[in-house]
PDB file of C-alpha atoms in Angstrom:
ATOM      1  CA  MET A   1     110.562 107.962  88.937  1.00 37.00           C
ATOM      2  CA  THR A   2     108.213 104.995  88.611  1.00 43.00           C
ATOM      3  CA  GLY A   3     108.203 101.428  87.468  1.00 45.00           C
ATOM      4  CA  ARG A   4     106.629 102.805  84.313  1.00 47.00           C
ATOM      5  CA  GLY A   5     109.431 105.297  83.646  1.00 62.00           C
ATOM      6  CA  LYS A   6     109.128 109.021  83.035  1.00 89.00           C
ATOM      7  CA  LEU A   7     105.487 110.029  82.712  1.00 95.00           C
ATOM      8  CA  ARG A   8     103.979 112.051  79.915  1.00 97.00           C
ATOM      9  CA  LEU A   9     100.485 113.007  78.849  1.00 98.00           C
ATOM     10  CA  GLU A  10      99.127 112.451  75.377  1.00 97.00           C
ATOM     11  CA  PRO A  11      95.761 113.806  74.226  1.00 98.00           C
ATOM     12  CA  LEU A  12      93.198 111.057  74.680  1.00 98.00           C
ATOM     13  CA  SER A  13      92.215 109.384  71.409  1.00 98.00           C
ATOM     14  CA  THR A  14      90.664 106.211  70.051  1.00 97.00           C
ATOM     15  CA  ALA A  15      94.187 104.749  69.926  1.00 97.00           C
ATOM     16  CA  HIS A  16      93.977 104.454  73.727  1.00 98.00           C
ATOM     17  CA  LEU A  17      90.859 102.261  73.696  1.00 98.00           C
ATOM     18  CA  PRO A  18      92.725  98.987  74.405  1.00 98.00           C
ATOM     19  CA  GLY A  19      94.257 100.494  77.551  1.00 97.00           C
ATOM     20  CA  LEU A  20      90.917 101.984  78.606  1.00 98.00           C
ATOM     21  CA  GLU A  21      89.254  98.582  78.256  1.00 98.00           C
ATOM     22  CA  VAL A  22      91.773  97.170  80.731  1.00 98.00           C
ATOM     23  CA  LEU A  23      91.502 100.201  83.019  1.00 98.00           C
ATOM     24  CA  TRP A  24      87.707 100.349  83.146  1.00 98.00           C
ATOM     25  CA  GLY A  25      87.408  96.569  83.274  1.00 97.00           C
ATOM     26  CA  ASP A  26      89.258  96.441  86.609  1.00 97.00           C
ATOM     27  CA  PRO A  27      86.922  96.473  89.648  1.00 96.00           C
ATOM     28  CA  ASP A  28      89.634  98.028  91.844  1.00 96.00           C
ATOM     29  CA  VAL A  29      90.096 100.957  89.438  1.00 97.00           C
ATOM     30  CA  ILE A  30      86.391 101.764  89.206  1.00 96.00           C
ATOM     31  CA  ARG A  31      85.651 101.259  92.915  1.00 94.00           C
ATOM     32  CA  TYR A  32      85.257 105.006  93.631  1.00 94.00           C
ATOM     33  CA  THR A  33      84.022 106.130  90.205  1.00 94.00           C
ATOM     34  CA  ASN A  34      80.642 106.586  88.571  1.00 90.00           C
ATOM     35  CA  ILE A  35      81.255 103.385  86.593  1.00 95.00           C
ATOM     36  CA  PRO A  36      78.928 100.883  88.295  1.00 93.00           C
ATOM     37  CA  ASP A  37      80.385  97.657  86.862  1.00 94.00           C
ATOM     38  CA  PRO A  38      83.539  96.669  85.001  1.00 97.00           C
ATOM     39  CA  CYS A  39      83.261  97.711  81.359  1.00 96.00           C
ATOM     40  CA  GLY A  40      83.407  95.490  78.348  1.00 96.00           C
ATOM     41  CA  PRO A  41      84.745  96.706  75.012  1.00 97.00           C
ATOM     42  CA  ALA A  42      81.482  98.289  73.808  1.00 97.00           C
ATOM     43  CA  GLU A  43      80.908 100.281  77.003  1.00 97.00           C
ATOM     44  CA  ALA A  44      84.560 101.374  77.117  1.00 98.00           C
ATOM     45  CA  ALA A  45      84.216 102.653  73.542  1.00 98.00           C
ATOM     46  CA  GLN A  46      81.071 104.598  74.496  1.00 98.00           C
ATOM     47  CA  ARG A  47      82.769 106.128  77.537  1.00 97.00           C
ATOM     48  CA  LEU A  48      85.759 107.131  75.433  1.00 98.00           C
ATOM     49  CA  GLU A  49      83.465 108.729  72.855  1.00 98.00           C
ATOM     50  CA  ARG A  50      81.751 110.787  75.592  1.00 97.00           C
ATOM     51  CA  LEU A  51      85.116 111.977  76.929  1.00 97.00           C
ATOM     52  CA  LEU A  52      86.239 113.003  73.455  1.00 98.00           C
ATOM     53  CA  ASP A  53      82.915 114.715  72.711  1.00 97.00           C
ATOM     54  CA  CYS A  54      82.918 116.753  75.934  1.00 96.00           C
ATOM     55  CA  GLN A  55      86.127 118.512  74.960  1.00 95.00           C
ATOM     56  CA  ALA A  56      85.595 118.750  71.189  1.00 95.00           C
ATOM     57  CA  SER A  57      84.587 122.428  71.295  1.00 95.00           C
ATOM     58  CA  LEU A  58      87.533 123.475  73.483  1.00 97.00           C
ATOM     59  CA  PRO A  59      90.636 125.175  72.041  1.00 96.00           C
ATOM     60  CA  GLY A  60      92.764 122.159  73.004  1.00 97.00           C
ATOM     61  CA  PRO A  61      92.659 118.844  74.827  1.00 97.00           C
ATOM     62  CA  THR A  62      91.903 118.663  78.538  1.00 98.00           C
ATOM     63  CA  ILE A  63      91.753 114.868  78.948  1.00 98.00           C
ATOM     64  CA  PHE A  64      94.840 112.752  78.450  1.00 98.00           C
ATOM     65  CA  ALA A  65      96.248 109.263  78.390  1.00 98.00           C
ATOM     66  CA  VAL A  66      98.960 108.903  81.026  1.00 98.00           C
ATOM     67  CA  LEU A  67     101.934 107.141  79.476  1.00 97.00           C
ATOM     68  CA  GLY A  68     105.230 105.883  80.847  1.00 93.00           C
ATOM     69  CA  ASP A  69     108.128 104.084  79.257  1.00 87.00           C
ATOM     70  CA  GLY A  70     106.163 100.870  79.704  1.00 85.00           C
ATOM     71  CA  GLY A  71     103.103 102.223  77.884  1.00 94.00           C
ATOM     72  CA  PHE A  72      99.599 103.095  79.011  1.00 97.00           C
ATOM     73  CA  CYS A  73      99.259 103.860  82.750  1.00 97.00           C
ATOM     74  CA  GLY A  74      95.763 105.404  82.834  1.00 98.00           C
ATOM     75  CA  ILE A  75      93.980 108.666  82.174  1.00 98.00           C
ATOM     76  CA  ALA A  76      93.845 112.075  83.787  1.00 98.00           C
ATOM     77  CA  GLY A  77      92.144 115.257  82.835  1.00 98.00           C
ATOM     78  CA  CYS A  78      89.859 118.159  83.404  1.00 98.00           C
ATOM     79  CA  PRO A  79      86.582 117.802  81.540  1.00 98.00           C
ATOM     80  CA  PRO A  80      84.464 120.930  81.284  1.00 97.00           C
ATOM     81  CA  VAL A  81      81.721 121.436  83.845  1.00 97.00           C
ATOM     82  CA  ASP A  82      80.839 124.799  82.264  1.00 97.00           C
ATOM     83  CA  ALA A  83      83.663 125.928  79.975  1.00 95.00           C
ATOM     84  CA  ALA A  84      81.996 129.297  79.277  1.00 94.00           C
ATOM     85  CA  LYS A  85      82.259 130.058  83.002  1.00 96.00           C
ATOM     86  CA  GLY A  86      85.753 128.550  83.286  1.00 96.00           C
ATOM     87  CA  ALA A  87      84.606 125.596  85.405  1.00 98.00           C
ATOM     88  CA  PHE A  88      86.257 122.195  85.009  1.00 98.00           C
ATOM     89  CA  GLY A  89      86.504 118.971  86.972  1.00 98.00           C
ATOM     90  CA  LEU A  90      89.637 116.979  87.750  1.00 98.00           C
ATOM     91  CA  PHE A  91      89.797 113.201  87.567  1.00 97.00           C
ATOM     92  CA  TYR A  92      92.456 110.513  87.242  1.00 97.00           C
ATOM     93  CA  GLN A  93      92.201 106.758  86.904  1.00 97.00           C
ATOM     94  CA  LEU A  94      95.320 104.621  86.903  1.00 97.00           C
ATOM     95  CA  LEU A  95      96.216 100.975  86.499  1.00 97.00           C
ATOM     96  CA  PRO A  96      96.812  99.313  89.888  1.00 97.00           C
ATOM     97  CA  GLU A  97     100.442  98.477  89.099  1.00 95.00           C
ATOM     98  CA  THR A  98     101.182 102.233  89.148  1.00 95.00           C
ATOM     99  CA  TRP A  99      99.572 102.895  92.536  1.00 95.00           C
ATOM    100  CA  GLY A 100     101.789 104.087  95.363  1.00 93.00           C
ATOM    101  CA  GLN A 101     104.509 105.366  93.020  1.00 93.00           C
ATOM    102  CA  GLY A 102     103.531 109.041  92.734  1.00 94.00           C
ATOM    103  CA  VAL A 103     101.935 108.527  89.324  1.00 96.00           C
ATOM    104  CA  GLY A 104      98.545 109.884  90.418  1.00 96.00           C
ATOM    105  CA  LEU A 105     100.001 113.101  91.806  1.00 97.00           C
ATOM    106  CA  SER A 106     102.222 113.625  88.763  1.00 97.00           C
ATOM    107  CA  ALA A 107      99.420 112.900  86.309  1.00 98.00           C
ATOM    108  CA  ALA A 108      96.973 115.186  88.129  1.00 98.00           C
ATOM    109  CA  ARG A 109      99.550 117.981  88.269  1.00 97.00           C
ATOM    110  CA  MET A 110     100.333 117.642  84.552  1.00 98.00           C
ATOM    111  CA  ALA A 111      96.617 117.638  83.669  1.00 98.00           C
ATOM    112  CA  LEU A 112      96.073 120.795  85.748  1.00 98.00           C
ATOM    113  CA  ASP A 113      99.073 122.461  84.111  1.00 97.00           C
ATOM    114  CA  ALA A 114      97.707 121.638  80.644  1.00 97.00           C
ATOM    115  CA  LEU A 115      94.287 123.015  81.587  1.00 97.00           C
ATOM    116  CA  CYS A 116      95.769 126.229  82.986  1.00 96.00           C
ATOM    117  CA  ARG A 117      97.712 126.854  79.776  1.00 96.00           C
ATOM    118  CA  LEU A 118      94.378 126.844  77.914  1.00 96.00           C
ATOM    119  CA  PHE A 119      92.262 128.433  80.656  1.00 97.00           C
ATOM    120  CA  PRO A 120      94.484 130.407  83.061  1.00 96.00           C
ATOM    121  CA  THR A 121      91.545 131.535  85.197  1.00 97.00           C
ATOM    122  CA  ALA A 122      89.814 128.142  85.391  1.00 97.00           C
ATOM    123  CA  THR A 123      88.179 126.980  88.593  1.00 98.00           C
ATOM    124  CA  VAL A 124      88.666 123.246  89.055  1.00 98.00           C
ATOM    125  CA  TYR A 125      86.342 121.005  91.063  1.00 98.00           C
ATOM    126  CA  ALA A 126      86.937 117.487  92.330  1.00 98.00           C
ATOM    127  CA  GLY A 127      85.235 114.981  94.565  1.00 97.00           C
ATOM    128  CA  ALA A 128      86.515 111.970  96.461  1.00 97.00           C
ATOM    129  CA  ALA A 129      85.011 109.240  98.559  1.00 96.00           C
ATOM    130  CA  ALA A 130      86.067 109.910 102.142  1.00 96.00           C
ATOM    131  CA  GLU A 131      87.690 106.489 102.421  1.00 94.00           C
ATOM    132  CA  ASN A 132      89.782 107.037  99.263  1.00 96.00           C
ATOM    133  CA  ALA A 133      92.805 108.282 101.189  1.00 95.00           C
ATOM    134  CA  ALA A 134      95.124 108.287  98.163  1.00 95.00           C
ATOM    135  CA  SER A 135      92.896 110.647  96.169  1.00 96.00           C
ATOM    136  CA  ILE A 136      92.370 112.909  99.151  1.00 97.00           C
ATOM    137  CA  ARG A 137      96.140 113.153  99.647  1.00 97.00           C
ATOM    138  CA  ILE A 138      96.588 114.039  95.964  1.00 97.00           C
ATOM    139  CA  LEU A 139      93.912 116.742  96.027  1.00 98.00           C
ATOM    140  CA  GLU A 140      95.222 118.285  99.231  1.00 97.00           C
ATOM    141  CA  HIS A 141      98.834 118.130  97.999  1.00 97.00           C
ATOM    142  CA  LEU A 142      97.687 120.101  94.929  1.00 97.00           C
ATOM    143  CA  ASP A 143      96.180 122.730  97.280  1.00 97.00           C
ATOM    144  CA  PHE A 144      92.532 121.910  96.626  1.00 98.00           C
ATOM    145  CA  ALA A 145      90.315 123.094  99.462  1.00 98.00           C
ATOM    146  CA  ARG A 146      87.510 120.942 100.826  1.00 98.00           C
ATOM    147  CA  THR A 147      84.222 122.765 100.405  1.00 98.00           C
ATOM    148  CA  ALA A 148      81.550 120.271 101.408  1.00 98.00           C
ATOM    149  CA  VAL A 149      80.857 116.829 102.810  1.00 97.00           C
ATOM    150  CA  HIS A 150      77.934 114.790 101.487  1.00 97.00           C
ATOM    151  CA  PRO A 151      77.184 112.018 103.995  1.00 97.00           C
ATOM    152  CA  GLY A 152      76.271 108.711 102.377  1.00 96.00           C
ATOM    153  CA  ALA A 153      76.119 110.237  98.873  1.00 96.00           C
ATOM    154  CA  PHE A 154      78.022 107.456  97.076  1.00 95.00           C
ATOM    155  CA  HIS A 155      76.602 103.947  96.985  1.00 94.00           C
ATOM    156  CA  ARG A 156      78.656 100.916  96.083  1.00 92.00           C
ATOM    157  CA  ASP A 157      78.421  97.257  97.064  1.00 89.00           C
ATOM    158  CA  GLY A 158      75.595  97.924  99.523  1.00 92.00           C
ATOM    159  CA  ARG A 159      77.526 100.652 101.320  1.00 94.00           C
ATOM    160  CA  ALA A 160      76.898 104.393 101.518  1.00 96.00           C
ATOM    161  CA  LEU A 161      80.111 106.425 101.529  1.00 96.00           C
ATOM    162  CA  ASP A 162      80.635 110.088 102.225  1.00 97.00           C
ATOM    163  CA  ILE A 163      81.774 112.278  99.332  1.00 97.00           C
ATOM    164  CA  TRP A 164      84.058 115.213  99.938  1.00 98.00           C
ATOM    165  CA  ASP A 165      83.912 118.112  97.470  1.00 98.00           C
ATOM    166  CA  TYR A 166      87.032 120.117  96.644  1.00 98.00           C
ATOM    167  CA  VAL A 167      87.818 123.262  94.659  1.00 98.00           C
ATOM    168  CA  LEU A 168      90.965 124.871  93.309  1.00 98.00           C
ATOM    169  CA  GLU A 169      90.453 128.534  92.476  1.00 96.00           C
ATOM    170  CA  PRO A 170      92.885 130.425  90.220  1.00 93.00           C
ATOM    171  CA  ASP A 171      94.309 132.394  93.163  1.00 89.00           C
ATOM    172  CA  MET A 172      95.064 129.147  95.020  1.00 85.00           C
ATOM    173  CA  ARG A 173      97.611 127.922  92.449  1.00 78.00           C
TER     174      ARG A 173
END
C-alpha cells in the first residue's frame, strides 16, 4: 500500500518519543499546526505528556502512533474536546516521506474507527487551513461537512490563513 508497508495504529506511549521528536522537529510537518516552532526533545516530551494526559480518563486510547513495516510514520487520533458530551477532535501528523501515499487517509480512518468503537455516538470536529488541500481532501473523503470559515484566523510566517471548520456527526458515518 505504501512505501512504509501495511499501516497499523498502536496506542501512543512514551516509547514513541523518538519518532515524535523527528515529527515535531520538522517545519513542514508543523506548518499548519498549533506548534509555532520546531520542537526540541524537551518540548516534544511535554507535548507527548499532554496527549497522554488528555485521554487518561477515557475507557481506551484515542490517540495513536501510525506505524508501517518501516517503523514510525506519525500520529493520528481523536483527543477529547468534551468526552462527557461525546465531542472529540480529529488530527493527524505524518512524516513527509509518507505524504501522497494514502497514509493520511488510512490513518485518519483507522483513528475514527477506533474512536467509534469506544464512543459510537461521538461527534468529531476538525479544522484545516484553507490552503492545506491534502487535509481538506482527507476530511471531505471521510464525509466531514464544512461548518464554518474563519477568515485570517491562523497566523504563520507573517501570513493570515483562513481556517475551515468541519464536523462528522454519528448519522453521517
